[in-house]
GROMACS .gro file of C-alpha atoms in nm:
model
  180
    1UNK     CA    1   0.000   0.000   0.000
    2UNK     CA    2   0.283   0.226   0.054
    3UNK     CA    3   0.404   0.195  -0.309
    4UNK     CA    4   0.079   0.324  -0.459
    5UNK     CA    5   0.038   0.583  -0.238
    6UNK     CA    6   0.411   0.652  -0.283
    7UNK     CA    7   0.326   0.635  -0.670
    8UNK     CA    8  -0.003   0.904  -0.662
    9UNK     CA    9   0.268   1.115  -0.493
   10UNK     CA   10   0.500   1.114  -0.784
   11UNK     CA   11   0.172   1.145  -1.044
   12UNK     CA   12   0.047   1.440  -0.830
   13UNK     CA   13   0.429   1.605  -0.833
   14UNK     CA   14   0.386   1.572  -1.205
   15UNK     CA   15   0.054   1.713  -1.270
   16UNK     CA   16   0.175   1.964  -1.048
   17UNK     CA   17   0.504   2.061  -1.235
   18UNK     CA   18   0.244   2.079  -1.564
   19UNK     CA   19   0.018   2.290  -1.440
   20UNK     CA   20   0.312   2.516  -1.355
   21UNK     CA   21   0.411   2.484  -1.704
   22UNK     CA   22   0.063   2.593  -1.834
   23UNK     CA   23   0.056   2.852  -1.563
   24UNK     CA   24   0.383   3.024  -1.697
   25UNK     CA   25   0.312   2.986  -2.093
   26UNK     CA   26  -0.019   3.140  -2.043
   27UNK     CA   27   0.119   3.421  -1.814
   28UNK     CA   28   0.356   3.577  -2.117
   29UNK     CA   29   0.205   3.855  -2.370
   30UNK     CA   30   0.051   3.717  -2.680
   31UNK     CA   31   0.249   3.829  -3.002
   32UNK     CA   32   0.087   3.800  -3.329
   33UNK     CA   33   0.402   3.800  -3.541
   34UNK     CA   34   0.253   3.650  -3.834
   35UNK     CA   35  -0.160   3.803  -3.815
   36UNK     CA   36  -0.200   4.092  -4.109
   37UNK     CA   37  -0.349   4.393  -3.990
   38UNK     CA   38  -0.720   4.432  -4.039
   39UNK     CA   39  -0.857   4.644  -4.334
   40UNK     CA   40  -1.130   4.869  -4.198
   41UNK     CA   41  -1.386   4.931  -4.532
   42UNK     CA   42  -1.725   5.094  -4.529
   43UNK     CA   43  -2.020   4.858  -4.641
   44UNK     CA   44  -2.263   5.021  -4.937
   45UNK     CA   45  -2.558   4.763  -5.115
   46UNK     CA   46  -2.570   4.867  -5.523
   47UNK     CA   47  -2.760   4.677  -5.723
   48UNK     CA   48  -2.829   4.400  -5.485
   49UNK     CA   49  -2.482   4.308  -5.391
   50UNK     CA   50  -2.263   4.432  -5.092
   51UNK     CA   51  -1.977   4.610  -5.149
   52UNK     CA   52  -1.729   4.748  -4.935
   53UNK     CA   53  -1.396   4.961  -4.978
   54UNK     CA   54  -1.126   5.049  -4.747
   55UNK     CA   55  -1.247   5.347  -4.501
   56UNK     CA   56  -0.852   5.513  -4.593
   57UNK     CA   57  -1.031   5.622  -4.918
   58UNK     CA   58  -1.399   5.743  -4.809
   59UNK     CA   59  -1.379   6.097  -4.706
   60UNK     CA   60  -1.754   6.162  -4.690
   61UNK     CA   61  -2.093   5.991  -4.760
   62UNK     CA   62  -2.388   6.264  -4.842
   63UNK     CA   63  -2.703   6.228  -4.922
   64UNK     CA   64  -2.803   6.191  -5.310
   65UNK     CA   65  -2.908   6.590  -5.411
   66UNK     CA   66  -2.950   6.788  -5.740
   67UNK     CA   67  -2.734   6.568  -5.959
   68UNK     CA   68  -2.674   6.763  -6.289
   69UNK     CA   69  -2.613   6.519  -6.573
   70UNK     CA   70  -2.387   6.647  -6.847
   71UNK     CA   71  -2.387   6.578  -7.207
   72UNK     CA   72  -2.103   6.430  -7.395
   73UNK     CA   73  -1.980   6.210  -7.116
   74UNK     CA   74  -1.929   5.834  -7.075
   75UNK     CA   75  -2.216   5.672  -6.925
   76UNK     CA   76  -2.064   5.533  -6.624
   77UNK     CA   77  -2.045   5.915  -6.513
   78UNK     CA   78  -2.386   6.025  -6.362
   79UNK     CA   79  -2.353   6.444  -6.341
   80UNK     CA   80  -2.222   6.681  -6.092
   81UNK     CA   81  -2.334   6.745  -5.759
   82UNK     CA   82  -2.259   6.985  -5.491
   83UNK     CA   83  -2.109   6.871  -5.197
   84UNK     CA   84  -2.029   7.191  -4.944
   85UNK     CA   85  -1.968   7.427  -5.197
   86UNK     CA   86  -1.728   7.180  -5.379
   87UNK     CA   87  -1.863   7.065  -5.727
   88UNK     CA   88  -1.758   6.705  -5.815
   89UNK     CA   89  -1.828   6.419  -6.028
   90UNK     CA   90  -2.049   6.159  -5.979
   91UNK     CA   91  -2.007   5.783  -6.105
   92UNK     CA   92  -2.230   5.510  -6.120
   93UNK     CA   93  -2.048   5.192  -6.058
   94UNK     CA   94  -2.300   5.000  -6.202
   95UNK     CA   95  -2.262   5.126  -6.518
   96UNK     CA   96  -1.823   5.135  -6.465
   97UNK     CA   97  -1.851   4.768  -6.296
   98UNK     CA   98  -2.075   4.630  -6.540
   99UNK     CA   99  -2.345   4.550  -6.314
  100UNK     CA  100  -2.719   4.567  -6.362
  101UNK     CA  101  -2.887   4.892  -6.410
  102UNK     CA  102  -3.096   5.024  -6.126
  103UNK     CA  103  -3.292   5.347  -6.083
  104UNK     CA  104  -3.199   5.684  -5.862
  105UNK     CA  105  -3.395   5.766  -5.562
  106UNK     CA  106  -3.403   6.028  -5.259
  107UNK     CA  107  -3.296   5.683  -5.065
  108UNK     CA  108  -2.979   5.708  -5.253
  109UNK     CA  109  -2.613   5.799  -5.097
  110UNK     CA  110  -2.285   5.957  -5.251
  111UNK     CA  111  -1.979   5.813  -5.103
  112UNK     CA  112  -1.745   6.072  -5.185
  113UNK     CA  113  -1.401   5.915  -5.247
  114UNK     CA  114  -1.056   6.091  -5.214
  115UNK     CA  115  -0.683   5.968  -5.299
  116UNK     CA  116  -0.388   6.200  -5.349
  117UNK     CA  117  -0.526   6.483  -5.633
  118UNK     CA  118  -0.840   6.275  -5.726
  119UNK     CA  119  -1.185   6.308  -5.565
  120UNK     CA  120  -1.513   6.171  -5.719
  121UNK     CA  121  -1.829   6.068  -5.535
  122UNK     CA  122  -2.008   5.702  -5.590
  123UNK     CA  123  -2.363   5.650  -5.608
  124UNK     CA  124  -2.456   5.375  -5.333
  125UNK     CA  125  -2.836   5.220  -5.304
  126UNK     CA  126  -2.774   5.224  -4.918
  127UNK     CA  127  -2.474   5.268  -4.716
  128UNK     CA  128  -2.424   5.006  -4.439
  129UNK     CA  129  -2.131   5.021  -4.178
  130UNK     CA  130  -1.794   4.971  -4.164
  131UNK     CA  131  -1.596   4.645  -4.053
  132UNK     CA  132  -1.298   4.507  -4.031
  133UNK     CA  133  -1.153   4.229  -4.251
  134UNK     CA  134  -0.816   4.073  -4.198
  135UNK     CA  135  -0.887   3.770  -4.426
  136UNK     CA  136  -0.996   3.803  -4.829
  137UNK     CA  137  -1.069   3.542  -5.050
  138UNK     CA  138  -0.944   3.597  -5.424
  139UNK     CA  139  -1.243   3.763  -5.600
  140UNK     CA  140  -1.325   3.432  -5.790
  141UNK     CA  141  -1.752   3.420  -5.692
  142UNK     CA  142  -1.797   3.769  -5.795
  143UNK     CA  143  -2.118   3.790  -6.008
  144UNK     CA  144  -2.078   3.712  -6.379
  145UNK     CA  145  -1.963   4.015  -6.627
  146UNK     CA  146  -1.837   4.217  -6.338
  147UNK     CA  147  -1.479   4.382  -6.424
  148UNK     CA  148  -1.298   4.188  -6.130
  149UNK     CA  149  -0.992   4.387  -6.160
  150UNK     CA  150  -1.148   4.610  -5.913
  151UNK     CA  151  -1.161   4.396  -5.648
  152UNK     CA  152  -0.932   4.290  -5.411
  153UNK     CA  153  -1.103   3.993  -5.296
  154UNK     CA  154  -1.393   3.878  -5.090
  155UNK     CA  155  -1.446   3.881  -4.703
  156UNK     CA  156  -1.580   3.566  -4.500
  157UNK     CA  157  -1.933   3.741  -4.492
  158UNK     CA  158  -1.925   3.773  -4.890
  159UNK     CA  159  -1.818   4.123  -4.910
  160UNK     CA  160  -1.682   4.259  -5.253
  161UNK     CA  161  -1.414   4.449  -5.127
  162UNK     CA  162  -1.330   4.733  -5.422
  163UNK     CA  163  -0.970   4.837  -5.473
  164UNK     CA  164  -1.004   5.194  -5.358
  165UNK     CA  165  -0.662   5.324  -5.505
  166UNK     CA  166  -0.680   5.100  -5.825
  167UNK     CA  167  -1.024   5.316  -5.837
  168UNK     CA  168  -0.940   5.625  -5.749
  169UNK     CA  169  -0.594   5.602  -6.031
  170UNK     CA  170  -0.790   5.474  -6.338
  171UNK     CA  171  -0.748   5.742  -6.599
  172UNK     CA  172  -1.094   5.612  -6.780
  173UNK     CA  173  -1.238   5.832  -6.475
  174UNK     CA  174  -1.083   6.114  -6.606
  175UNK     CA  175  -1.308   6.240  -6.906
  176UNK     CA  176  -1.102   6.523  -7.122
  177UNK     CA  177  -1.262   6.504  -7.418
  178UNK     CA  178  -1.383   6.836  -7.605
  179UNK     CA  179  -1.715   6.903  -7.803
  180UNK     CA  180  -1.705   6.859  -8.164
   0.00000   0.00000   0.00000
């Protein structure tokens, strides 16, 4: 009898010197070397889809007012419209994404958008929220015809997450042609 209580001893001293272990791993700071930083993008719905794109690049989001369309301009770019005295061009990503046309309403939002020189605002259905995203998916499920090299992949909840910069740089945004 005195071996196996002599041999519990040693199996408590043991669980003992683990739980000591455990005690003193869990006790140090957690690093997260390796984790990529979390992209923090605004959420809009257009044309039945979510969409989001990094908050770095949204400067404003104002309420859909007096858009002045103008002749002799691609159709992807919906007019002007006044934004605090400012006057600036409005695009319809459906029309520049190839996505299905949808009408305008008072419901609808300008995300104004701003990179280095270039500012435009966005027509949006709704505007949701922001969130973060650390992981994307390559933007393989986007929706049929949709010009994927705008997107820089696809979050967990099934975000399209635009390429704001790509975006903001594309010189088709910039219209410079003259009347004939």
């Amino acid at each position: 009898m005195s071996e196996a209580f002599d041999e519990s001893l040693t199996d408590l001293e043991r669980n003992q010197r683990i739980l000591e272990q455990r005690a003193r791993a869990l006790a140090q700071p957690l690093t997260h070397q390796d984790e990529t930083p979390a992209v923090l993008y605004l959420m809009f719905r257009l044309a039945f889809e979510t969409f989001g794109i990094e908050s770095r690049f949204v400067r404003e989001v104002v309420p859909l007012k007096a858009l002045t369309p103008l002749p002799c301009v691609p159709a992807f770019v919906a007019g002007l419209m006044n934004v605090r005295g400012q006057v600036l061009s409005v695009i319809d990503l459906r029309q520049y994404l190839g996505l299905p046309e949808g009408g305008l309403s008072d419901l609808n939002k300008v995300i104004v958008l701003s990179h280095d020189e270039m500012e435009f605002g966005v027509l949006a259905d709704a505007v949701l929220e922001t969130d973060a995203a650390r992981e994307l998916q390559p933007p393989l499920a986007a929706p049929s015809g949709l010009r994927q090299e705008y997107f820089l992949g696809i979050t967990r909840d099934g975000v399209l997450l635009l390429d704001g910069q790509k975006l903001l740089c594309d010189g088709r945004i910039v219209v410079n042609q003259g009347m004939e």
